[in-house]
mmCIF file with all atom_site columns, C-alpha atoms in Angstrom:
data_model
loop_
_atom_site.group_PDB
_atom_site.id
_atom_site.type_symbol
_atom_site.label_atom_id
_atom_site.label_alt_id
_atom_site.label_comp_id
_atom_site.label_asym_id
_atom_site.label_entity_id
_atom_site.label_seq_id
_atom_site.pdbx_PDB_ins_code
_atom_site.Cartn_x
_atom_site.Cartn_y
_atom_site.Cartn_z
_atom_site.occupancy
_atom_site.B_iso_or_equiv
_atom_site.pdbx_formal_charge
_atom_site.auth_seq_id
_atom_site.auth_comp_id
_atom_site.auth_asym_id
_atom_site.auth_atom_id
_atom_site.pdbx_PDB_model_num
ATOM 1   C CA . GLN A 1 1   ? -1.143  9.392   16.396  1.00 0.00 ? 30  GLN A CA 1
ATOM 2   C CA . LYS A 1 2   ? -0.160  7.091   13.684  1.00 0.00 ? 31  LYS A CA 1
ATOM 3   C CA . GLU A 1 3   ? -3.566  7.605   11.325  1.00 0.00 ? 32  GLU A CA 1
ATOM 4   C CA . VAL A 1 4   ? -4.221  3.734   10.987  1.00 0.00 ? 33  VAL A CA 1
ATOM 5   C CA . GLU A 1 5   ? -3.965  1.801   13.620  1.00 0.00 ? 34  GLU A CA 1
ATOM 6   C CA . GLN A 1 6   ? -3.428  -2.186  13.410  1.00 0.00 ? 35  GLN A CA 1
ATOM 7   C CA . ASN A 1 7   ? -2.858  -5.878  15.482  1.00 0.00 ? 36  ASN A CA 1
ATOM 8   C CA . SER A 1 8   ? 0.234   -7.079  14.716  1.00 0.00 ? 37  SER A CA 1
ATOM 9   C CA . GLY A 1 9   ? -0.793  -10.133 16.096  1.00 0.00 ? 38  GLY A CA 1
ATOM 10  C CA . PRO A 1 10  ? 0.365   -12.319 15.314  1.00 0.00 ? 39  PRO A CA 1
ATOM 11  C CA . LEU A 1 11  ? -3.311  -13.761 15.123  1.00 0.00 ? 40  LEU A CA 1
ATOM 12  C CA . SER A 1 12  ? -3.257  -17.719 14.696  1.00 0.00 ? 41  SER A CA 1
ATOM 13  C CA . VAL A 1 13  ? -6.837  -19.612 13.822  1.00 0.00 ? 42  VAL A CA 1
ATOM 14  C CA . PRO A 1 14  ? -7.783  -22.926 12.715  1.00 0.00 ? 43  PRO A CA 1
ATOM 15  C CA . GLU A 1 15  ? -7.978  -24.429 9.268   1.00 0.00 ? 44  GLU A CA 1
ATOM 16  C CA . GLY A 1 16  ? -12.146 -22.905 8.882   1.00 0.00 ? 45  GLY A CA 1
ATOM 17  C CA . ALA A 1 17  ? -12.390 -20.970 11.634  1.00 0.00 ? 46  ALA A CA 1
ATOM 18  C CA . ILE A 1 18  ? -13.281 -17.311 11.800  1.00 0.00 ? 47  ILE A CA 1
ATOM 19  C CA . ALA A 1 19  ? -9.936  -14.041 11.137  1.00 0.00 ? 48  ALA A CA 1
ATOM 20  C CA . SER A 1 20  ? -11.391 -11.239 12.513  1.00 0.00 ? 49  SER A CA 1
ATOM 21  C CA . LEU A 1 21  ? -8.933  -8.968  11.205  1.00 0.00 ? 50  LEU A CA 1
ATOM 22  C CA . ASN A 1 22  ? -9.185  -5.205  13.066  1.00 0.00 ? 51  ASN A CA 1
ATOM 23  C CA . CYS A 1 23  ? -8.528  -1.487  12.934  1.00 0.00 ? 52  CYS A CA 1
ATOM 24  C CA . THR A 1 24  ? -9.000  2.070   13.235  1.00 0.00 ? 53  THR A CA 1
ATOM 25  C CA . TYR A 1 25  ? -8.330  5.494   11.790  1.00 0.00 ? 54  TYR A CA 1
ATOM 26  C CA . SER A 1 26  ? -8.016  9.395   13.085  1.00 0.00 ? 55  SER A CA 1
ATOM 27  C CA . ASP A 1 27  ? -9.274  11.163  10.057  1.00 0.00 ? 56  ASP A CA 1
ATOM 28  C CA . ARG A 1 28  ? -13.096 11.640  10.677  1.00 0.00 ? 57  ARG A CA 1
ATOM 29  C CA . GLY A 1 29  ? -13.311 12.651  7.317   1.00 0.00 ? 58  GLY A CA 1
ATOM 30  C CA . SER A 1 30  ? -11.226 9.905   5.685   1.00 0.00 ? 59  SER A CA 1
ATOM 31  C CA . GLN A 1 31  ? -14.152 9.086   2.714   1.00 0.00 ? 60  GLN A CA 1
ATOM 32  C CA . SER A 1 32  ? -12.801 5.039   1.345   1.00 0.00 ? 61  SER A CA 1
ATOM 33  C CA . PHE A 1 33  ? -10.980 1.982   4.074   1.00 0.00 ? 62  PHE A CA 1
ATOM 34  C CA . PHE A 1 34  ? -9.662  -1.127  1.499   1.00 0.00 ? 63  PHE A CA 1
ATOM 35  C CA . TRP A 1 35  ? -7.841  -4.163  2.772   1.00 0.00 ? 64  TRP A CA 1
ATOM 36  C CA . TYR A 1 36  ? -5.088  -5.189  1.154   1.00 0.00 ? 65  TYR A CA 1
ATOM 37  C CA . ARG A 1 37  ? -3.269  -8.501  2.145   1.00 0.00 ? 66  ARG A CA 1
ATOM 38  C CA . GLN A 1 38  ? 0.140   -8.943  1.105   1.00 0.00 ? 67  GLN A CA 1
ATOM 39  C CA . TYR A 1 39  ? 1.662   -12.445 1.219   1.00 0.00 ? 68  TYR A CA 1
ATOM 40  C CA . SER A 1 40  ? 5.223   -12.508 2.645   1.00 0.00 ? 69  SER A CA 1
ATOM 41  C CA . GLY A 1 41  ? 8.247   -10.487 -0.279  1.00 0.00 ? 70  GLY A CA 1
ATOM 42  C CA . LYS A 1 42  ? 4.868   -9.767  -2.296  1.00 0.00 ? 71  LYS A CA 1
ATOM 43  C CA . SER A 1 43  ? 3.744   -6.129  -3.305  1.00 0.00 ? 72  SER A CA 1
ATOM 44  C CA . PRO A 1 44  ? 0.328   -5.294  -1.730  1.00 0.00 ? 73  PRO A CA 1
ATOM 45  C CA . GLU A 1 45  ? -2.760  -7.017  -3.348  1.00 0.00 ? 74  GLU A CA 1
ATOM 46  C CA . LEU A 1 46  ? -6.718  -5.168  -2.687  1.00 0.00 ? 75  LEU A CA 1
ATOM 47  C CA . ILE A 1 47  ? -9.030  -8.069  -1.164  1.00 0.00 ? 76  ILE A CA 1
ATOM 48  C CA . MET A 1 48  ? -12.093 -5.069  0.115   1.00 0.00 ? 77  MET A CA 1
ATOM 49  C CA . PHE A 1 49  ? -13.326 -2.265  -0.395  1.00 0.00 ? 78  PHE A CA 1
ATOM 50  C CA . ILE A 1 50  ? -16.147 -0.376  1.837   1.00 0.00 ? 79  ILE A CA 1
ATOM 51  C CA . TYR A 1 51  ? -17.197 3.701   2.224   1.00 0.00 ? 80  TYR A CA 1
ATOM 52  C CA . SER A 1 52  ? -20.562 2.869   3.568   1.00 0.00 ? 81  SER A CA 1
ATOM 53  C CA . ASN A 1 53  ? -21.491 2.056   7.030   1.00 0.00 ? 82  ASN A CA 1
ATOM 54  C CA . GLY A 1 54  ? -22.080 -2.201  7.890   1.00 0.00 ? 83  GLY A CA 1
ATOM 55  C CA . ASP A 1 55  ? -21.000 -4.649  6.152   1.00 0.00 ? 84  ASP A CA 1
ATOM 56  C CA . LYS A 1 56  ? -20.098 -5.446  2.696   1.00 0.00 ? 85  LYS A CA 1
ATOM 57  C CA . GLU A 1 57  ? -19.077 -8.760  1.661   1.00 0.00 ? 86  GLU A CA 1
ATOM 58  C CA . ASP A 1 58  ? -17.670 -10.880 -0.818  1.00 0.00 ? 87  ASP A CA 1
ATOM 59  C CA . GLY A 1 59  ? -17.521 -15.044 -1.251  1.00 0.00 ? 88  GLY A CA 1
ATOM 60  C CA . ARG A 1 60  ? -16.156 -14.925 2.222   1.00 0.00 ? 89  ARG A CA 1
ATOM 61  C CA . PHE A 1 61  ? -14.440 -12.732 2.884   1.00 0.00 ? 90  PHE A CA 1
ATOM 62  C CA . THR A 1 62  ? -16.923 -9.160  4.723   1.00 0.00 ? 91  THR A CA 1
ATOM 63  C CA . ALA A 1 63  ? -15.713 -6.152  5.527   1.00 0.00 ? 92  ALA A CA 1
ATOM 64  C CA . GLN A 1 64  ? -17.206 -3.746  8.312   1.00 0.00 ? 93  GLN A CA 1
ATOM 65  C CA . LEU A 1 65  ? -17.301 -0.542  8.615   1.00 0.00 ? 94  LEU A CA 1
ATOM 66  C CA . ASN A 1 66  ? -18.482 2.190   11.959  1.00 0.00 ? 95  ASN A CA 1
ATOM 67  C CA . LYS A 1 67  ? -17.223 5.160   11.206  1.00 0.00 ? 96  LYS A CA 1
ATOM 68  C CA . ALA A 1 68  ? -18.753 6.649   14.627  1.00 0.00 ? 97  ALA A CA 1
ATOM 69  C CA . SER A 1 69  ? -16.476 4.195   16.358  1.00 0.00 ? 98  SER A CA 1
ATOM 70  C CA . GLN A 1 70  ? -13.877 4.597   13.420  1.00 0.00 ? 99  GLN A CA 1
ATOM 71  C CA . TYR A 1 71  ? -13.371 1.238   12.996  1.00 0.00 ? 100 TYR A CA 1
ATOM 72  C CA . VAL A 1 72  ? -13.010 -0.958  10.245  1.00 0.00 ? 101 VAL A CA 1
ATOM 73  C CA . SER A 1 73  ? -12.600 -5.056  10.403  1.00 0.00 ? 102 SER A CA 1
ATOM 74  C CA . LEU A 1 74  ? -12.380 -7.368  7.424   1.00 0.00 ? 103 LEU A CA 1
ATOM 75  C CA . LEU A 1 75  ? -14.019 -11.464 8.730   1.00 0.00 ? 104 LEU A CA 1
ATOM 76  C CA . ILE A 1 76  ? -12.512 -14.552 6.128   1.00 0.00 ? 105 ILE A CA 1
ATOM 77  C CA . ARG A 1 77  ? -15.058 -17.232 6.590   1.00 0.00 ? 106 ARG A CA 1
ATOM 78  C CA . ASP A 1 78  ? -13.529 -20.816 6.296   1.00 0.00 ? 107 ASP A CA 1
ATOM 79  C CA . SER A 1 79  ? -9.794  -19.565 7.053   1.00 0.00 ? 108 SER A CA 1
ATOM 80  C CA . GLN A 1 80  ? -7.775  -21.348 4.472   1.00 0.00 ? 109 GLN A CA 1
ATOM 81  C CA . PRO A 1 81  ? -3.808  -22.242 5.088   1.00 0.00 ? 110 PRO A CA 1
ATOM 82  C CA . SER A 1 82  ? -3.494  -19.710 1.330   1.00 0.00 ? 111 SER A CA 1
ATOM 83  C CA . ASP A 1 83  ? -4.951  -16.758 3.768   1.00 0.00 ? 112 ASP A CA 1
ATOM 84  C CA . SER A 1 84  ? -2.019  -17.016 5.669   1.00 0.00 ? 113 SER A CA 1
ATOM 85  C CA . ALA A 1 85  ? -0.276  -13.619 4.559   1.00 0.00 ? 114 ALA A CA 1
ATOM 86  C CA . THR A 1 86  ? -0.009  -9.707  6.097   1.00 0.00 ? 115 THR A CA 1
ATOM 87  C CA . TYR A 1 87  ? -3.096  -8.172  5.836   1.00 0.00 ? 116 TYR A CA 1
ATOM 88  C CA . LEU A 1 88  ? -3.046  -4.242  5.743   1.00 0.00 ? 117 LEU A CA 1
ATOM 89  C CA . CYS A 1 89  ? -5.858  -1.550  6.352   1.00 0.00 ? 118 CYS A CA 1
ATOM 90  C CA . ALA A 1 90  ? -6.112  1.236   3.971   1.00 0.00 ? 119 ALA A CA 1
ATOM 91  C CA . VAL A 1 91  ? -8.246  4.488   5.256   1.00 0.00 ? 120 VAL A CA 1
ATOM 92  C CA . SER A 1 92  ? -7.941  7.779   2.630   1.00 0.00 ? 121 SER A CA 1
ATOM 93  C CA . SER A 1 93  ? -8.406  10.984  2.995   1.00 0.00 ? 122 SER A CA 1
ATOM 94  C CA . ASN A 1 94  ? -6.333  13.582  1.946   1.00 0.00 ? 123 ASN A CA 1
ATOM 95  C CA . GLN A 1 95  ? -3.494  11.099  1.409   1.00 0.00 ? 124 GLN A CA 1
ATOM 96  C CA . PHE A 1 96  ? -3.688  6.947   1.353   1.00 0.00 ? 125 PHE A CA 1
ATOM 97  C CA . TYR A 1 97  ? -2.585  5.909   4.638   1.00 0.00 ? 126 TYR A CA 1
ATOM 98  C CA . PHE A 1 98  ? -1.714  2.320   5.475   1.00 0.00 ? 127 PHE A CA 1
ATOM 99  C CA . GLY A 1 99  ? -2.019  0.287   8.328   1.00 0.00 ? 128 GLY A CA 1
ATOM 100 C CA . THR A 1 100 ? 1.350   -1.967  9.213   1.00 0.00 ? 129 THR A CA 1
ATOM 101 C CA . GLY A 1 101 ? -0.663  -5.255  8.799   1.00 0.00 ? 130 GLY A CA 1
ATOM 102 C CA . THR A 1 102 ? -1.622  -8.284  10.205  1.00 0.00 ? 131 THR A CA 1
ATOM 103 C CA . SER A 1 103 ? -0.284  -11.179 9.920   1.00 0.00 ? 132 SER A CA 1
ATOM 104 C CA . LEU A 1 104 ? -2.387  -13.513 9.745   1.00 0.00 ? 133 LEU A CA 1
ATOM 105 C CA . THR A 1 105 ? -1.869  -17.793 9.622   1.00 0.00 ? 134 THR A CA 1
ATOM 106 C CA . VAL A 1 106 ? -4.077  -20.356 8.958   1.00 0.00 ? 135 VAL A CA 1
ATOM 107 C CA . ILE A 1 107 ? -3.066  -23.552 11.155  1.00 0.00 ? 136 ILE A CA 1
ATOM 108 C CA . PRO A 1 108 ? -4.008  -26.854 8.993   1.00 0.00 ? 137 PRO A CA 1
ATOM 109 C CA . ASP B 2 1   ? 2.999   -7.054  -21.752 1.00 0.00 ? 4   ASP B CA 1
ATOM 110 C CA . ALA B 2 2   ? 0.800   -4.799  -18.851 1.00 0.00 ? 5   ALA B CA 1
ATOM 111 C CA . GLY B 2 3   ? 1.049   -4.150  -15.691 1.00 0.00 ? 6   GLY B CA 1
ATOM 112 C CA . ILE B 2 4   ? 3.618   -1.675  -13.136 1.00 0.00 ? 7   ILE B CA 1
ATOM 113 C CA . THR B 2 5   ? 7.058   -3.350  -13.192 1.00 0.00 ? 8   THR B CA 1
ATOM 114 C CA . GLN B 2 6   ? 9.967   -2.311  -10.685 1.00 0.00 ? 9   GLN B CA 1
ATOM 115 C CA . SER B 2 7   ? 13.702  -2.456  -11.565 1.00 0.00 ? 10  SER B CA 1
ATOM 116 C CA . PRO B 2 8   ? 16.295  -3.653  -10.396 1.00 0.00 ? 11  PRO B CA 1
ATOM 117 C CA . ARG B 2 9   ? 14.191  -5.775  -8.059  1.00 0.00 ? 12  ARG B CA 1
ATOM 118 C CA . TYR B 2 10  ? 17.699  -5.701  -5.618  1.00 0.00 ? 13  TYR B CA 1
ATOM 119 C CA . LYS B 2 11  ? 19.676  -3.826  -4.931  1.00 0.00 ? 14  LYS B CA 1
ATOM 120 C CA . ILE B 2 12  ? 22.572  -3.139  -2.492  1.00 0.00 ? 15  ILE B CA 1
ATOM 121 C CA . THR B 2 13  ? 24.824  0.373   -2.236  1.00 0.00 ? 16  THR B CA 1
ATOM 122 C CA . GLU B 2 14  ? 27.157  2.068   -0.056  1.00 0.00 ? 17  GLU B CA 1
ATOM 123 C CA . THR B 2 15  ? 26.375  5.101   2.048   1.00 0.00 ? 18  THR B CA 1
ATOM 124 C CA . GLY B 2 16  ? 26.304  8.088   0.585   1.00 0.00 ? 19  GLY B CA 1
ATOM 125 C CA . ARG B 2 17  ? 26.073  6.868   -3.123  1.00 0.00 ? 20  ARG B CA 1
ATOM 126 C CA . GLN B 2 18  ? 23.405  8.066   -5.464  1.00 0.00 ? 21  GLN B CA 1
ATOM 127 C CA . VAL B 2 19  ? 20.955  5.228   -6.599  1.00 0.00 ? 22  VAL B CA 1
ATOM 128 C CA . THR B 2 20  ? 17.815  5.278   -8.565  1.00 0.00 ? 23  THR B CA 1
ATOM 129 C CA . LEU B 2 21  ? 14.556  3.108   -8.331  1.00 0.00 ? 24  LEU B CA 1
ATOM 130 C CA . MET B 2 22  ? 13.123  2.712   -11.818 1.00 0.00 ? 25  MET B CA 1
ATOM 131 C CA . CYS B 2 23  ? 9.223   1.991   -12.391 1.00 0.00 ? 26  CYS B CA 1
ATOM 132 C CA . HIS B 2 24  ? 7.073   1.412   -16.098 1.00 0.00 ? 27  HIS B CA 1
ATOM 133 C CA . GLN B 2 25  ? 3.650   1.027   -15.945 1.00 0.00 ? 28  GLN B CA 1
ATOM 134 C CA . THR B 2 26  ? 1.734   0.313   -19.615 1.00 0.00 ? 29  THR B CA 1
ATOM 135 C CA . TRP B 2 27  ? -1.292  1.414   -19.038 1.00 0.00 ? 30  TRP B CA 1
ATOM 136 C CA . SER B 2 28  ? -1.808  4.639   -18.968 1.00 0.00 ? 31  SER B CA 1
ATOM 137 C CA . HIS B 2 29  ? -2.668  5.738   -16.006 1.00 0.00 ? 32  HIS B CA 1
ATOM 138 C CA . SER B 2 30  ? -2.697  9.507   -14.373 1.00 0.00 ? 33  SER B CA 1
ATOM 139 C CA . TYR B 2 31  ? -1.024  8.989   -11.300 1.00 0.00 ? 34  TYR B CA 1
ATOM 140 C CA . MET B 2 32  ? 1.597   7.445   -10.342 1.00 0.00 ? 35  MET B CA 1
ATOM 141 C CA . PHE B 2 33  ? 2.900   6.492   -6.900  1.00 0.00 ? 36  PHE B CA 1
ATOM 142 C CA . TRP B 2 34  ? 6.373   5.848   -4.476  1.00 0.00 ? 37  TRP B CA 1
ATOM 143 C CA . TYR B 2 35  ? 5.877   3.739   -1.215  1.00 0.00 ? 38  TYR B CA 1
ATOM 144 C CA . ARG B 2 36  ? 8.629   2.479   1.005   1.00 0.00 ? 39  ARG B CA 1
ATOM 145 C CA . GLN B 2 37  ? 7.907   -0.537  3.352   1.00 0.00 ? 40  GLN B CA 1
ATOM 146 C CA . ASP B 2 38  ? 9.399   -0.639  6.514   1.00 0.00 ? 41  ASP B CA 1
ATOM 147 C CA . LEU B 2 39  ? 8.265   -3.183  10.056  1.00 0.00 ? 42  LEU B CA 1
ATOM 148 C CA . GLY B 2 40  ? 7.231   -1.318  12.669  1.00 0.00 ? 43  GLY B CA 1
ATOM 149 C CA . HIS B 2 41  ? 5.811   1.641   10.364  1.00 0.00 ? 44  HIS B CA 1
ATOM 150 C CA . GLY B 2 42  ? 3.652   -0.068  7.231   1.00 0.00 ? 45  GLY B CA 1
ATOM 151 C CA . LEU B 2 43  ? 3.377   1.286   3.910   1.00 0.00 ? 46  LEU B CA 1
ATOM 152 C CA . ARG B 2 44  ? 4.976   5.071   3.634   1.00 0.00 ? 47  ARG B CA 1
ATOM 153 C CA . LEU B 2 45  ? 3.975   7.463   0.755   1.00 0.00 ? 48  LEU B CA 1
ATOM 154 C CA . ILE B 2 46  ? 7.073   8.982   -0.416  1.00 0.00 ? 49  ILE B CA 1
ATOM 155 C CA . TYR B 2 47  ? 6.733   10.760  -3.485  1.00 0.00 ? 50  TYR B CA 1
ATOM 156 C CA . TYR B 2 48  ? 2.679   10.850  -6.438  1.00 0.00 ? 51  TYR B CA 1
ATOM 157 C CA . SER B 2 49  ? 2.775   12.550  -8.942  1.00 0.00 ? 52  SER B CA 1
ATOM 158 C CA . ALA B 2 50  ? -0.454  13.283  -11.132 1.00 0.00 ? 53  ALA B CA 1
ATOM 159 C CA . ALA B 2 51  ? 0.617   13.642  -14.464 1.00 0.00 ? 54  ALA B CA 1
ATOM 160 C CA . ALA B 2 52  ? 3.860   13.661  -16.105 1.00 0.00 ? 55  ALA B CA 1
ATOM 161 C CA . ASP B 2 53  ? 5.841   17.203  -15.003 1.00 0.00 ? 56  ASP B CA 1
ATOM 162 C CA . ILE B 2 54  ? 3.122   17.140  -12.033 1.00 0.00 ? 57  ILE B CA 1
ATOM 163 C CA . THR B 2 55  ? 4.646   15.458  -8.653  1.00 0.00 ? 58  THR B CA 1
ATOM 164 C CA . ASP B 2 56  ? 3.902   15.891  -4.905  1.00 0.00 ? 59  ASP B CA 1
ATOM 165 C CA . LYS B 2 57  ? 5.135   15.328  -0.872  1.00 0.00 ? 60  LYS B CA 1
ATOM 166 C CA . GLY B 2 58  ? 4.246   12.229  0.083   1.00 0.00 ? 61  GLY B CA 1
ATOM 167 C CA . GLU B 2 59  ? 4.634   11.860  4.559   1.00 0.00 ? 62  GLU B CA 1
ATOM 168 C CA . VAL B 2 60  ? 8.818   11.012  3.925   1.00 0.00 ? 63  VAL B CA 1
ATOM 169 C CA . PRO B 2 61  ? 10.112  12.942  1.223   1.00 0.00 ? 64  PRO B CA 1
ATOM 170 C CA . ASP B 2 62  ? 13.015  13.860  2.920   1.00 0.00 ? 65  ASP B CA 1
ATOM 171 C CA . GLY B 2 63  ? 16.190  12.318  1.280   1.00 0.00 ? 66  GLY B CA 1
ATOM 172 C CA . TYR B 2 64  ? 14.527  11.812  -2.479  1.00 0.00 ? 67  TYR B CA 1
ATOM 173 C CA . VAL B 2 65  ? 14.129  13.495  -5.981  1.00 0.00 ? 68  VAL B CA 1
ATOM 174 C CA . VAL B 2 66  ? 11.917  12.665  -8.558  1.00 0.00 ? 69  VAL B CA 1
ATOM 175 C CA . SER B 2 67  ? 11.011  12.775  -11.621 1.00 0.00 ? 70  SER B CA 1
ATOM 176 C CA . ARG B 2 68  ? 7.649   11.481  -14.284 1.00 0.00 ? 71  ARG B CA 1
ATOM 177 C CA . SER B 2 69  ? 8.940   13.156  -17.879 1.00 0.00 ? 72  SER B CA 1
ATOM 178 C CA . LYS B 2 70  ? 7.432   10.159  -19.309 1.00 0.00 ? 73  LYS B CA 1
ATOM 179 C CA . THR B 2 71  ? 3.676   9.531   -18.070 1.00 0.00 ? 74  THR B CA 1
ATOM 180 C CA . GLU B 2 72  ? 4.734   5.987   -18.108 1.00 0.00 ? 75  GLU B CA 1
ATOM 181 C CA . ASN B 2 73  ? 7.710   6.450   -15.708 1.00 0.00 ? 76  ASN B CA 1
ATOM 182 C CA . PHE B 2 74  ? 8.716   7.112   -12.624 1.00 0.00 ? 77  PHE B CA 1
ATOM 183 C CA . PRO B 2 75  ? 11.818  7.321   -11.099 1.00 0.00 ? 78  PRO B CA 1
ATOM 184 C CA . LEU B 2 76  ? 12.721  7.628   -7.631  1.00 0.00 ? 79  LEU B CA 1
ATOM 185 C CA . THR B 2 77  ? 16.835  8.846   -6.721  1.00 0.00 ? 80  THR B CA 1
ATOM 186 C CA . LEU B 2 78  ? 18.183  9.210   -3.910  1.00 0.00 ? 81  LEU B CA 1
ATOM 187 C CA . GLU B 2 79  ? 20.679  11.656  -3.891  1.00 0.00 ? 82  GLU B CA 1
ATOM 188 C CA . SER B 2 80  ? 23.250  10.495  -1.264  1.00 0.00 ? 83  SER B CA 1
ATOM 189 C CA . ALA B 2 81  ? 21.298  7.585   -0.009  1.00 0.00 ? 84  ALA B CA 1
ATOM 190 C CA . THR B 2 82  ? 22.379  6.502   4.110   1.00 0.00 ? 85  THR B CA 1
ATOM 191 C CA . ARG B 2 83  ? 21.684  4.281   6.567   1.00 0.00 ? 86  ARG B CA 1
ATOM 192 C CA . SER B 2 84  ? 18.309  4.338   6.789   1.00 0.00 ? 87  SER B CA 1
ATOM 193 C CA . GLN B 2 85  ? 16.865  4.177   2.883   1.00 0.00 ? 88  GLN B CA 1
ATOM 194 C CA . THR B 2 86  ? 17.272  0.176   3.900   1.00 0.00 ? 89  THR B CA 1
ATOM 195 C CA . SER B 2 87  ? 13.735  -0.451  2.850   1.00 0.00 ? 90  SER B CA 1
ATOM 196 C CA . VAL B 2 88  ? 11.724  -2.601  0.278   1.00 0.00 ? 91  VAL B CA 1
ATOM 197 C CA . TYR B 2 89  ? 10.487  0.112   -2.051  1.00 0.00 ? 92  TYR B CA 1
ATOM 198 C CA . PHE B 2 90  ? 7.466   0.271   -3.408  1.00 0.00 ? 93  PHE B CA 1
ATOM 199 C CA . CYS B 2 91  ? 5.352   2.266   -6.580  1.00 0.00 ? 94  CYS B CA 1
ATOM 200 C CA . ALA B 2 92  ? 1.840   2.021   -7.791  1.00 0.00 ? 95  ALA B CA 1
ATOM 201 C CA . SER B 2 93  ? 0.094   3.154   -9.599  1.00 0.00 ? 96  SER B CA 1
ATOM 202 C CA . SER B 2 94  ? -3.811  4.420   -10.854 1.00 0.00 ? 97  SER B CA 1
ATOM 203 C CA . GLU B 2 95  ? -5.734  5.398   -13.629 1.00 0.00 ? 98  GLU B CA 1
ATOM 204 C CA . SER B 2 96  ? -7.690  8.183   -11.799 1.00 0.00 ? 99  SER B CA 1
ATOM 205 C CA . GLN B 2 97  ? -6.537  9.422   -7.818  1.00 0.00 ? 100 GLN B CA 1
ATOM 206 C CA . TYR B 2 98  ? -10.792 10.574  -7.142  1.00 0.00 ? 101 TYR B CA 1
ATOM 207 C CA . ARG B 2 99  ? -12.082 7.871   -7.859  1.00 0.00 ? 102 ARG B CA 1
ATOM 208 C CA . MET B 2 100 ? -9.148  5.362   -5.846  1.00 0.00 ? 103 MET B CA 1
ATOM 209 C CA . LEU B 2 101 ? -9.543  7.021   -3.200  1.00 0.00 ? 104 LEU B CA 1
ATOM 210 C CA . THR B 2 102 ? -13.172 7.300   -2.680  1.00 0.00 ? 105 THR B CA 1
ATOM 211 C CA . GLY B 2 103 ? -13.589 3.660   -3.697  1.00 0.00 ? 106 GLY B CA 1
ATOM 212 C CA . ARG B 2 104 ? -14.853 3.839   -7.315  1.00 0.00 ? 107 ARG B CA 1
ATOM 213 C CA . ASP B 2 105 ? -11.662 2.675   -8.652  1.00 0.00 ? 108 ASP B CA 1
ATOM 214 C CA . THR B 2 106 ? -10.043 -0.195  -6.995  1.00 0.00 ? 109 THR B CA 1
ATOM 215 C CA . THR B 2 107 ? -7.521  -0.282  -9.326  1.00 0.00 ? 110 THR B CA 1
ATOM 216 C CA . LEU B 2 108 ? -4.174  0.888   -7.224  1.00 0.00 ? 111 LEU B CA 1
ATOM 217 C CA . HIS B 2 109 ? -2.210  -1.548  -9.073  1.00 0.00 ? 112 HIS B CA 1
ATOM 218 C CA . PHE B 2 110 ? 1.232   -2.560  -7.661  1.00 0.00 ? 113 PHE B CA 1
ATOM 219 C CA . GLY B 2 111 ? 4.572   -3.126  -8.755  1.00 0.00 ? 114 GLY B CA 1
ATOM 220 C CA . ASN B 2 112 ? 6.747   -6.045  -7.158  1.00 0.00 ? 115 ASN B CA 1
ATOM 221 C CA . GLY B 2 113 ? 8.509   -3.503  -4.796  1.00 0.00 ? 116 GLY B CA 1
ATOM 222 C CA . THR B 2 114 ? 12.782  -3.009  -5.369  1.00 0.00 ? 117 THR B CA 1
ATOM 223 C CA . ARG B 2 115 ? 14.376  -4.502  -2.363  1.00 0.00 ? 118 ARG B CA 1
ATOM 224 C CA . LEU B 2 116 ? 17.415  -1.949  -0.949  1.00 0.00 ? 119 LEU B CA 1
ATOM 225 C CA . THR B 2 117 ? 19.611  -2.032  1.178   1.00 0.00 ? 120 THR B CA 1
ATOM 226 C CA . VAL B 2 118 ? 22.537  0.379   2.040   1.00 0.00 ? 121 VAL B CA 1
ATOM 227 C CA . THR B 2 119 ? 25.917  -0.897  4.042   1.00 0.00 ? 122 THR B CA 1
#
């Protein structure tokens, strides 16, 4: 079983819609949870992190954490074509584990 | 300019050859990491270093060697390259792994990556 699971997608949403990205993790001892965005051919860049249950909002992005369900999600409101990228979920326990990423395409 | 730089950006080598990928950071971060990224596997940790002369294995260390004689440099060597080591390699750094892992420090900086092809 992988430490971090994500649907690989691709996920397609129309411009202006809400994109919902999901991630589950196996280690209940995980402390912090991160969302990275990776454009094709580029390195990952951190866009959100969360370590408490509940929601955390930053602009158009909202991270949601449910430790009981071992579930992390990222919502992107008012999706833009520039949001088209692969989104990596990362979880910290004794190490830093990344999911395989979900490819998002925002259609103009 | 300050940052984390990797070289080369692209490398093609033959099976059995030794290859060294370079990583240099100017922030004086204590922690440095090497990841490989492959389709279907995501980012996997190869080795990391907490400080100069301190290194430790990650998830997939076999076939790789690292050293860290200076805080700013963390080279990754493939002693005898194999086709299975064809991948994109990312170096990363962080000021404090504890702070990074607990979300108190969000600055896990990645280099631009090295695309390695082993023929």
